Amino acid sequence: MLDHTTILDGIALGLSVAVHPTNLLFAFLGCLIGTLVGVLPGLGPTATIAILLPITYTLSPVTGLITLAGIYYGAQYGGSTTSILLRLPGEASSVITALDGYGMTRKGRGGAALTIAAVGSFFAGTVGTLFIAVFAPVLSVVVLKFGAPEYFMLMVIGLVASVILAQGSVLRALAMIMIGLLLGMVGTDMNSGQYRYTFGSYELLQGIPFLPLVVGLFGIADILVAVERYVRDETVPTISRISSLWPNSEEVRKAVPASLRGTVIGLFLGLLPGGGALMSSFVAYSVEKRFSKTPEGFGDGDPAGVAAPESANNAGSQTAFLPLLTLGLPSNAVMALMTGAMLIQGIVPGPQIMTKQPDLFWGLIASMWIGNLMLLVINLPLVGLWVQLLKIRYRMLFPVIIVVSLIGIYGVNFSTFDIFLTALFGLFGYLMHKWRCEPAPLILAFVLGPMMEQYFRRALLIGRGDLGIFIDRPISLAMLVILIGLFISLAAPHFRSFRREAFSE
Amino acid sequence: MEAGSRRPSATLHASATLGFFCIMVGAGAAWIARGYPYGTLTAMGPGFVPTAVAFLLIALGVAILLFDRSAPGPSQGPEANGAAQPVQVFAGVLRGMFFVLGGIIFFGLSLRSFGLAFSTFVLVIVVSLAQRGARPLPTLLLATAITLGACVVFVLLLGLQIPLFPRF
């Protein structure tokens, strides 16, 4: 069943879906809007996707997801542009790029840094797409053997790993998971029809709507934080002139092997739950630094310090789709948003996507590659234009964000209740920021929670009320061991030191 | 994968409020879940999992209070520089919250009866006040531009069924 022809057929099918004029157009629009918003100060990929999510609901599922994927990549490219030229990383995973990217800009090689980042990302994206195309069918078959106990364990591992492998305090993140699970329980219980935590509200019978939650937590909360920050400090960034976009031969010689290594690192780390792209770029950067003949040049504009993390985070953000598409397990906040988008479109992410909706599955994969190609074409020639966008003052920007996201939310259900919920979750997101709690675990738990509860109840039904069912079944037992291992690994958190190292700059 | 970066703040204070928040929410959730049937392990009722999660949340809240005093700060990005007077910051916080959230709530209240154009216009003006030093004329211009843009894009181009003008 899994020979090369299946994969080739799949890719061919995917390309035929992806080059359909509508899909091509929306992939293009997604990349364009994603870059545009990603370049704007203070908006990372997660916020961008959250804000633009409602707009894709009117599209067909395939087109909608293709657009979202385009927005995601676009926002990431946009973020790296600002971190290279201005040392303004739009999101955590391009913080690393800012070190040497901005270093190159200071040396007058900003244009070359942009090209290195873009070409490196494109290369990594291509490899990442192929990787998904090859391994997704294999994984989907393995997963078909899973029963309720295995799925439950898988999701617990996904949640716990996303907490342990990501940044910040584990206790706080676990608390956020619990809150996310509770939020996910609001509404009508599927088995019994019991209303839970609805507070007598008619609107909550269907559960807490996804959009107000994510727009509040990511969009509005960010604005509340930024408004407070920019009150003190609003300066128009100074943009140095961009010289030639072409890297010279020495830069190429340094960047190419770094990009290759970064890609490989990203491919594998991207699979892990919990900020795949983020960890990929950190690890890739420190690997380069360790193996470099001139480590003292890092932080001061070494092309390898741009190529490696940029390739790694693009490969990582690509392969993060693999657990989502095959296991139905979103590994980070962006993937949770994708899951939400799929669920609202009536698609349940998981192994059955590939068999039941091959056009969606392969179309999305093929359009990832096309999206990467488009970004290369859009970004480099238009970089002058993108940079002009940075002159937009935040005070003009944030009202636009609020208007667009509110009208988008209202347009989905025509419910003003959703607008009030957005304000409420915005406030909560702001508090979470003050508490230094990451919103990602909460969103993941919110998305996975209802499924987890179902699997848990079903597992115990199969096991006749005996919790031993999680130990009796070999796959489930293996997962339990992994889970315990994850908790033990907390004792030796290596990558925290990576982070410190990176921020010591 | 989070956008933005964190500002150093009073960790001790933060973990105290967070811990209490978790305990309160957990206790509230457990209290409400009393009314839902628990069922048995074999056939779990709708109250089983919520209660379990609520108690885990309470436990985590207690753990945060006790052990999480000096949580290592996540990314402290380049924006983290620039110290400000605490009083000023507090005023800025309240101002931002009041106008941004107030603007959103007003928008929700007025959208149905006063139409998209009016509601958007007021929304932009109100949220613009969230930042100190908003000047009248640019704010009015901005509000006009965004209102026009929103009406054209969402109602005329995307065909969203929202009334543009007040209905009396």
XYZ file of C-alpha atoms in Angstrom:
673
model
C 0.000 0.000 0.000
C 2.842 2.324 0.780
C 5.014 2.198 -2.270
C 6.531 5.097 -4.098
C 3.676 5.347 -6.535
C 1.222 6.206 -3.758
C 3.352 9.105 -2.696
C 3.993 10.248 -6.249
C 0.307 9.939 -7.055
C -0.434 11.889 -3.942
C 1.958 14.658 -4.871
C 0.512 14.759 -8.364
C -2.999 14.964 -6.951
C -1.857 17.643 -4.539
C -0.248 19.721 -7.251
C -3.385 19.496 -9.354
C -5.406 20.786 -6.416
C -2.876 23.439 -5.513
C -2.521 24.910 -8.987
C -6.253 25.282 -9.364
C -6.596 29.017 -10.081
C -8.719 29.727 -6.987
C -6.321 27.945 -4.677
C -3.325 29.518 -6.345
C -4.877 32.932 -5.935
C -5.668 32.380 -2.276
C -2.259 30.888 -1.563
C -0.832 34.046 -3.072
C -3.163 36.299 -1.096
C -2.401 34.366 2.070
C 1.346 34.769 1.590
C 0.944 38.429 0.736
C -1.303 39.261 3.682
C 0.774 37.092 5.969
C 3.970 38.903 5.012
C 2.268 42.250 5.256
C 0.952 41.600 8.729
C 4.081 39.762 9.807
C 6.220 42.762 8.908
C 4.053 45.103 10.926
C 5.473 45.694 14.368
C 4.097 43.707 17.245
C 2.251 41.076 15.263
C 3.673 37.568 15.177
C 2.339 34.612 13.181
C -0.005 33.414 15.918
C -1.746 36.741 16.316
C -1.868 37.194 12.554
C -3.548 33.855 12.009
C -5.954 34.390 14.899
C -7.038 37.739 13.511
C -7.437 36.547 9.947
C -9.026 33.197 10.824
C -12.652 34.369 10.537
C -12.110 35.616 7.018
C -11.157 32.168 5.767
C -14.382 30.599 7.017
C -16.281 31.686 3.977
C -13.902 29.738 1.743
C -14.091 26.038 0.982
C -12.078 23.881 3.427
C -9.164 23.249 1.068
C -8.892 26.860 -0.008
C -9.328 28.105 3.537
C -6.545 25.913 4.891
C -4.261 26.771 1.997
C -4.837 30.448 2.726
C -4.080 29.934 6.410
C -0.911 28.027 5.664
C 0.117 30.867 3.361
C -0.549 33.398 6.100
C 1.532 31.338 8.510
C 4.589 31.149 6.275
C 4.123 34.718 5.157
C 4.032 35.965 8.721
C 7.189 34.055 9.519
C 9.048 35.468 6.548
C 7.776 38.903 7.422
C 8.999 38.486 10.967
C 12.480 37.545 9.870
C 12.623 40.586 7.596
C 12.057 42.935 10.512
C 14.444 41.093 12.777
C 17.188 41.297 10.176
C 16.708 44.913 9.222
C 15.606 46.405 12.507
C 16.300 43.913 15.254
C 12.556 43.779 15.875
C 11.683 40.093 16.008
C 7.965 39.675 15.509
C 7.951 36.372 17.331
C 10.153 34.235 19.494
C 11.559 32.037 16.730
C 13.094 34.959 14.875
C 14.764 36.373 17.981
C 17.811 34.310 17.084
C 17.884 35.614 13.539
C 17.981 39.135 14.889
C 21.410 38.536 16.442
C 23.408 37.959 13.290
C 20.863 39.265 10.827
C 20.978 42.684 12.371
C 24.711 42.304 12.720
C 24.924 41.937 8.953
C 22.671 44.953 8.505
C 25.000 47.026 10.636
C 27.841 45.984 8.384
C 25.822 47.121 5.385
C 25.040 43.567 4.316
C 21.337 43.598 5.253
C 20.245 42.841 1.696
C 22.470 39.787 1.564
C 21.132 38.628 4.923
C 17.584 38.856 3.581
C 18.500 36.777 0.557
C 20.255 34.184 2.683
C 17.239 33.960 4.971
C 14.765 33.723 2.103
C 16.666 31.194 0.014
C 17.576 29.152 3.081
C 13.948 29.107 4.154
C 12.783 28.126 0.714
C 15.247 25.273 0.572
C 14.239 24.102 4.041
C 10.582 24.444 3.160
C 11.044 22.284 0.079
C 12.798 19.569 2.027
C 10.181 19.824 4.764
C 7.349 19.396 2.310
C 8.975 16.310 0.791
C 9.544 14.951 4.278
C 5.843 15.269 5.089
C 4.839 13.716 1.775
C 7.037 10.698 2.440
C 6.371 10.120 6.120
C 2.739 11.117 6.509
C 1.412 7.978 4.786
C 3.640 5.752 6.949
C 2.562 7.400 10.173
C -1.092 7.341 9.241
C -0.945 3.566 8.932
C 0.678 3.170 12.341
C -1.932 5.380 13.904
C -4.782 3.299 12.520
C -3.872 0.696 15.135
C -4.601 3.159 17.918
C -7.599 2.687 20.159
C -9.087 5.035 22.716
C -6.412 4.436 25.413
C -3.591 5.131 22.944
C -5.221 8.289 21.659
C -5.727 9.515 25.180
C -2.110 8.849 26.098
C -0.920 10.435 22.864
C -2.789 13.634 23.646
C -1.536 13.722 27.220
C 2.002 13.313 25.922
C 1.397 16.034 23.358
C 0.200 18.458 26.011
C 2.872 17.635 28.557
C 5.664 17.678 25.997
C 4.503 20.996 24.633
C 4.852 22.385 28.131
C 8.173 20.817 28.957
C 9.883 21.510 25.656
C 8.674 25.087 25.450
C 9.782 28.096 27.403
C 8.712 29.300 30.792
C 7.584 27.813 34.071
C 6.198 24.292 33.887
C 3.843 24.718 36.842
C 2.243 27.751 35.296
C 1.889 26.049 31.946
C 0.263 23.020 33.570
C -2.171 25.345 35.327
C -2.961 26.919 31.960
C -3.610 23.445 30.568
C -6.164 22.808 33.307
C -7.867 26.122 32.617
C -7.892 25.297 28.909
C -9.448 21.901 29.653
C -12.133 23.511 31.802
C -12.885 26.072 29.103
C -13.156 23.215 26.624
C -15.779 21.523 28.807
C -18.178 24.433 28.659
C -21.277 23.453 26.741
C -23.290 20.310 26.255
C -21.675 17.034 27.275
C -21.672 14.735 24.262
C -22.517 11.541 26.132
C -25.173 12.640 28.554
C -26.524 15.873 27.142
C -25.792 17.539 30.464
C -25.098 21.292 30.213
C -21.801 22.126 31.882
C -20.563 25.544 32.962
C -23.010 27.350 30.731
C -24.129 29.746 33.489
C -27.615 29.606 32.055
C -26.395 31.190 28.847
C -28.027 30.067 25.647
C -24.975 31.057 23.608
C -22.669 28.762 25.566
C -24.665 25.578 24.952
C -22.472 24.883 21.932
C -19.355 25.484 23.955
C -17.075 28.488 24.013
C -16.644 29.638 20.436
C -13.087 29.240 19.193
C -12.608 32.595 17.511
C -13.380 34.944 20.397
C -11.066 32.853 22.536
C -8.064 32.973 20.213
C -8.590 36.519 19.007
C -8.946 37.639 22.614
C -5.947 35.727 23.900
C -3.618 36.517 21.031
C -4.920 39.621 19.302
C -6.587 41.794 21.916
C -4.275 40.779 24.753
C -1.267 41.687 22.621
C -2.805 45.063 21.944
C -3.443 45.686 25.636
C 0.176 44.863 26.357
C 1.504 46.894 23.454
C -0.638 49.951 24.104
C 0.817 50.113 27.561
C 4.334 49.690 26.274
C 4.072 52.126 23.403
C 2.672 54.765 25.711
C 6.167 55.131 27.033
C 8.081 54.499 23.924
C 6.901 55.272 20.478
C 9.681 55.923 18.056
C 9.649 55.449 14.348
C 12.410 52.950 13.686
C 15.278 54.138 11.598
C 15.747 52.031 8.542
C 19.144 51.834 7.033
C 19.405 51.647 3.281
C 19.467 48.200 1.794
C 22.504 47.613 -0.292
C 22.756 44.806 -2.787
C 20.521 41.797 -2.260
C 23.249 39.499 -3.551
C 25.430 37.730 -1.038
C 29.120 37.636 -1.946
C 30.993 34.393 -2.452
C 32.329 34.225 1.082
C 28.853 34.668 2.516
C 27.516 31.936 0.255
C 30.320 29.615 1.284
C 29.398 30.094 4.934
C 25.651 30.062 4.500
C 25.150 26.944 2.367
C 26.424 24.290 4.782
C 24.810 26.124 7.704
C 21.522 26.080 5.893
C 21.838 22.344 5.215
C 22.554 21.568 8.860
C 19.778 23.883 9.997
C 17.316 22.129 7.717
C 18.112 18.709 9.125
C 17.840 19.951 12.706
C 14.566 21.687 11.959
C 13.059 18.649 10.265
C 13.319 16.564 13.390
C 12.816 19.135 16.120
C 9.760 20.477 14.325
C 8.045 17.148 14.915
C 8.223 17.552 18.670
C 5.321 19.180 20.434
C 5.893 22.607 21.851
C 7.238 25.434 19.758
C 8.965 23.269 17.168
C 10.093 26.238 15.158
C 11.401 28.037 18.198
C 13.497 25.213 19.530
C 14.756 24.393 16.038
C 16.218 27.827 15.545
C 17.813 27.901 18.975
C 19.422 24.519 18.553
C 20.522 25.198 14.981
C 22.144 28.434 16.041
C 24.077 26.945 18.909
C 25.167 24.000 16.762
C 26.562 26.431 14.190
C 28.308 28.399 16.860
C 29.877 25.282 18.303
C 31.116 23.951 14.976
C 32.176 27.249 13.520
C 35.867 27.936 12.992
C 35.223 31.520 13.981
C 32.690 31.372 16.841
C 33.751 34.819 17.997
C 32.181 36.253 14.847
C 28.734 35.078 15.922
C 26.395 37.788 17.069
C 28.249 40.218 14.880
C 26.872 39.335 11.482
C 27.983 35.833 10.618
C 25.981 34.613 7.597
C 25.859 31.124 9.122
C 24.037 32.633 12.097
C 21.305 33.773 9.727
C 21.136 30.784 7.426
C 20.990 28.068 10.088
C 18.165 29.332 12.318
C 16.095 30.569 9.400
C 16.343 27.238 7.590
C 15.720 25.364 10.812
C 12.632 27.275 11.797
C 11.128 26.982 8.368
C 11.784 23.254 8.193
C 10.406 22.980 11.720
C 7.274 24.940 11.023
C 6.730 22.732 7.989
C 7.116 19.401 9.744
C 4.918 20.632 12.619
C 2.072 19.846 10.223
C 2.988 16.177 10.262
C 1.673 15.292 13.743
C -1.411 17.368 13.051
C -2.237 15.728 9.742
C -1.447 12.185 10.762
C -2.112 11.976 14.509
C -4.560 14.829 14.820
C -2.197 16.241 17.409
C -1.492 19.967 17.158
C 1.999 20.598 18.471
C 1.955 24.346 18.989
C -0.343 27.344 19.093
C -0.381 27.825 15.335
C -1.254 24.183 14.768
C -3.979 24.505 17.398
C -5.392 27.373 15.381
C -5.258 25.176 12.290
C -7.091 22.457 14.201
C -9.739 24.939 15.223
C -10.095 26.081 11.634
C -10.443 22.478 10.477
C -12.986 21.565 13.145
C -15.141 24.526 12.266
C -14.963 23.486 8.624
C -16.158 20.049 9.706
C -12.826 18.283 9.265
C -11.455 16.203 12.119
C -7.655 16.237 11.898
C -6.130 12.785 12.032
C -5.172 9.798 9.969
C -8.535 9.597 8.267
C -7.891 12.888 6.439
C -5.460 11.162 4.136
C -7.770 8.326 3.188
C -11.078 10.160 3.221
C -10.026 13.531 1.887
C -6.879 12.936 -0.149
C -7.409 16.113 -2.155
C -7.403 18.175 1.030
C -4.394 16.389 2.461
C -2.185 16.445 -0.605
C -3.504 19.794 -1.755
C -2.393 21.356 1.505
C 1.020 19.719 1.276
C 1.571 20.783 -2.310
C 0.419 24.291 -1.620
C 2.917 24.540 1.223
C 5.651 24.172 -1.320
C 3.992 26.537 -3.765
C 3.532 28.980 -0.922
C 7.223 28.827 -0.114
C 8.062 29.472 -3.743
C 5.690 32.420 -3.865
C 7.231 33.898 -0.753
C 10.635 33.789 -2.350
C 9.210 35.598 -5.342
C 7.138 38.102 -3.363
C 9.564 38.885 -0.624
C 12.904 39.600 -2.146
C 11.883 41.946 -4.948
C 9.368 43.741 -2.758
C 11.568 44.089 0.267
C 11.751 47.856 -0.218
C 7.988 48.002 -0.026
C 7.817 45.836 3.093
C 10.301 48.040 4.803
C 8.161 51.075 4.082
C 5.372 49.364 6.024
C 7.455 49.688 9.138
C 6.822 53.394 9.070
C 3.205 52.733 9.967
C 2.721 53.974 13.479
C 1.287 51.583 15.980
C -1.397 54.057 16.939
C -2.810 53.755 13.434
C -2.348 50.040 13.295
C -4.020 48.702 16.383
C -7.458 50.234 15.728
C -7.370 48.529 12.324
C -6.539 45.192 13.952
C -9.393 45.585 16.415
C -11.898 46.543 13.717
C -10.905 43.734 11.370
C -10.980 41.060 14.042
C -14.262 42.192 15.593
C -16.112 42.391 12.289
C -14.617 39.043 11.333
C -15.827 37.449 14.559
C -19.269 38.968 14.288
C -19.535 37.828 10.683
C -19.201 34.153 11.588
C -22.158 33.747 13.962
C -23.760 37.197 13.814
C -23.655 37.154 17.555
C -22.704 40.190 19.622
C -22.147 37.787 22.503
C -18.995 36.668 20.678
C -17.767 40.269 20.694
C -18.185 40.543 24.468
C -16.421 37.207 24.898
C -13.529 38.578 22.853
C -13.167 41.478 25.263
C -13.294 39.096 28.224
C -10.630 36.797 26.829
C -8.575 39.808 25.856
C -8.556 40.817 29.502
C -7.698 37.286 30.562
C -4.895 37.121 28.005
C -3.520 40.344 29.394
C -3.522 38.905 32.913
C -1.818 35.777 31.617
C 0.862 37.961 30.135
C 1.367 39.643 33.503
C 1.547 36.232 35.136
C 4.072 35.161 32.497
C 1.851 32.336 31.362
C 2.060 31.286 27.763
C -1.286 31.123 25.982
C -0.228 28.160 23.816
C -0.828 25.375 26.398
C -4.259 26.789 27.153
C -5.263 26.793 23.492
C -3.869 23.306 22.927
C -5.778 22.003 25.929
C -8.923 23.783 24.823
C -8.737 22.140 21.406
C -7.694 18.699 22.639
C -9.753 18.664 25.838
C -13.115 17.513 24.525
C -11.448 14.737 22.501
C -9.345 13.700 25.471
C -12.358 13.431 27.710
C -14.140 11.272 25.141
C -11.139 8.985 24.723
C -10.631 8.754 28.466
C -14.229 7.792 29.086
C -14.198 5.339 26.213
C -10.892 3.823 27.364
C -12.291 3.122 30.811
C -15.449 1.762 29.287
C -13.325 -0.717 27.317
C -11.293 -1.477 30.441
C -14.458 -1.913 32.503
C -13.487 0.819 34.883
C -9.978 -0.483 35.432
C -7.230 2.134 34.994
C -4.928 -0.814 34.245
C -6.048 -0.629 30.641
C -3.411 2.049 30.106
C -0.724 -0.420 31.254
C -2.063 -3.602 29.721
C -1.883 -2.407 26.152
C 1.706 -2.320 24.866
C 1.542 0.888 22.813
C -0.209 2.678 25.626
C 2.351 1.389 28.111
C 5.204 2.620 25.930
C 3.560 6.036 25.844
C 3.207 6.022 29.595
C 6.924 5.355 29.884
C 7.635 8.271 27.540
C 5.388 10.466 29.647
C 7.226 9.560 32.835
C 10.506 10.123 31.010
C 9.338 13.598 30.063
C 8.704 14.491 33.669
C 12.082 13.100 34.695
C 13.788 15.138 31.970
C 12.609 18.240 33.814
C 15.474 17.669 36.207
C 17.935 18.438 33.428
C 16.565 21.220 31.280
C 19.339 21.624 28.738
C 17.654 23.980 26.396
C 17.040 26.580 29.053
C 20.732 27.184 28.995
C 20.530 27.505 25.209
C 17.998 30.214 25.720
C 20.117 32.038 28.253
C 23.085 31.797 25.930
C 21.076 33.293 23.113
C 19.747 36.142 25.186
C 23.070 36.939 26.746
C 23.763 38.954 23.604
C 5.616 30.361 19.329
C 4.277 33.316 21.215
C 4.202 36.714 19.679
C 5.903 39.498 21.510
C 8.061 39.238 24.511
C 7.799 39.521 28.231
C 8.489 42.395 30.481
C 10.162 41.700 33.800
C 7.641 42.280 36.551
C 7.233 41.540 40.214
C 7.441 37.760 40.076
C 6.452 37.217 43.650
C 3.365 39.294 43.345
C 2.491 37.636 40.043
C 2.748 34.097 41.383
C 0.637 34.994 44.407
C -2.213 36.344 42.298
C -1.913 33.541 39.784
C -1.912 30.920 42.530
C -5.015 32.378 44.114
C -6.666 32.730 40.747
C -6.085 29.032 39.999
C -7.413 27.986 43.404
C -10.508 30.157 43.017
C -11.255 28.960 39.501
C -10.625 25.347 40.485
C -12.813 25.620 43.556
C -15.555 27.320 41.568
C -15.392 24.677 38.847
C -15.499 21.854 41.379
C -18.390 23.520 43.226
C -20.451 23.853 40.045
C -19.587 20.284 39.003
C -21.205 18.994 42.213
C -24.493 19.209 40.355
C -23.350 16.929 37.526
C -23.620 13.147 37.936
C -20.235 11.529 38.559
C -21.146 8.075 37.330
C -18.763 5.174 37.877
C -15.324 4.541 36.428
C -16.868 2.223 33.844
C -19.631 4.585 32.846
C -18.445 8.024 33.719
C -20.968 10.773 34.119
C -20.480 14.339 32.935
C -19.224 15.406 36.349
C -16.259 13.082 36.648
C -13.635 14.695 34.436
C -14.517 18.325 35.306
C -14.151 17.563 38.996
C -10.837 15.812 38.460
C -9.485 18.695 36.377
C -10.768 21.255 38.881
C -8.930 19.544 41.726
C -5.756 19.334 39.652
C -6.059 23.068 39.044
C -6.439 23.725 42.768
C -3.367 21.578 43.440
C -1.383 23.472 40.817
C -2.539 26.757 42.293
C -1.243 25.692 45.685
C 2.007 24.509 44.113
C 2.453 27.849 42.370
C 1.900 29.680 45.644
C 4.415 27.507 47.431
C 7.136 26.746 44.930
C 6.949 29.099 41.982
C 8.252 32.252 43.576
C 11.122 32.776 41.222
C 9.913 31.491 37.917
C 12.582 31.960 35.290
C 11.325 34.660 33.005
C 10.578 33.651 29.452
C 12.031 35.615 26.587
C 12.863 39.143 27.512
C 13.092 40.670 24.103
C 14.628 43.926 23.012
C 11.449 45.779 23.960
C 12.105 45.028 27.590
C 14.310 48.077 28.016
C 13.239 51.415 29.367
C 12.113 51.578 32.954
C 9.196 53.826 33.822
C 7.637 55.256 36.922
C 5.363 52.640 38.519
C 2.531 55.125 39.029
C 2.684 56.203 35.413
C 2.689 52.611 34.256
C -0.326 51.847 36.386
C -2.229 54.789 34.930
C -1.229 53.660 31.450
C -2.472 50.150 32.188
C -5.860 51.310 33.376
C -6.186 53.719 30.498
C -5.348 51.068 27.913
C -7.721 48.526 29.396
C -10.537 50.999 29.855
C -10.508 52.344 26.322
C -9.665 49.170 24.409
C -12.103 46.909 26.252
C -14.668 49.690 26.596
C -14.495 50.363 22.877
C -15.033 46.697 22.078
C -18.006 46.409 24.428
C -19.539 49.557 23.024
C -19.086 48.159 19.513
C -20.903 45.000 20.542
C -23.748 46.974 22.071
C -24.238 49.382 19.215
C -23.581 47.249 16.127
C -27.112 45.850 15.758
C -29.022 49.062 16.233
C -26.679 51.779 15.012
C -25.089 49.988 12.089
C -21.543 49.245 11.075
C -20.511 52.734 9.979
C -21.341 54.529 13.206
C -20.131 51.719 15.466
C -16.794 51.386 13.701
C -16.251 55.129 13.761
C -16.846 55.333 17.497
C -14.827 52.162 18.122
C -11.754 53.594 16.412
C -12.009 56.872 18.280
C -12.470 55.197 21.637
C -9.629 52.696 21.249
C -7.339 55.444 19.941
C -7.738 57.170 23.288
C -6.011 54.174 24.862
C -2.706 55.806 24.073
C -1.851 59.074 25.620
C -1.312 61.987 23.302
C -3.830 61.038 20.631
C -4.437 64.223 18.658
C -8.019 65.065 17.616
C -7.628 65.676 13.896
C -5.476 62.629 12.984
C -7.742 60.444 15.094
C -10.849 61.676 13.280
C -9.164 61.139 9.932
C -8.073 57.662 10.950
C -11.563 56.801 12.151
C -13.080 58.021 8.899
C -10.600 56.067 6.809
C -11.018 52.825 8.749
C -14.809 53.162 8.742
C -14.868 53.664 4.982
C -12.456 50.794 4.467
C -14.378 48.427 6.736
C -17.716 49.220 5.088
C -16.333 48.790 1.592
C -14.352 45.609 2.278
C -16.712 43.725 4.569
C -20.140 44.792 3.342
C -19.671 45.715 -0.292
C -16.877 43.331 -1.303
C -17.313 40.370 1.052
C -21.083 40.812 1.249
C -21.391 40.412 5.000
C -24.978 40.822 6.212
C -24.420 43.710 8.597
C -26.553 46.862 8.419
C -24.423 49.833 7.432
C -26.555 52.603 8.858
C -28.761 53.076 11.922
C -32.213 51.582 11.813
C -34.844 53.696 13.463
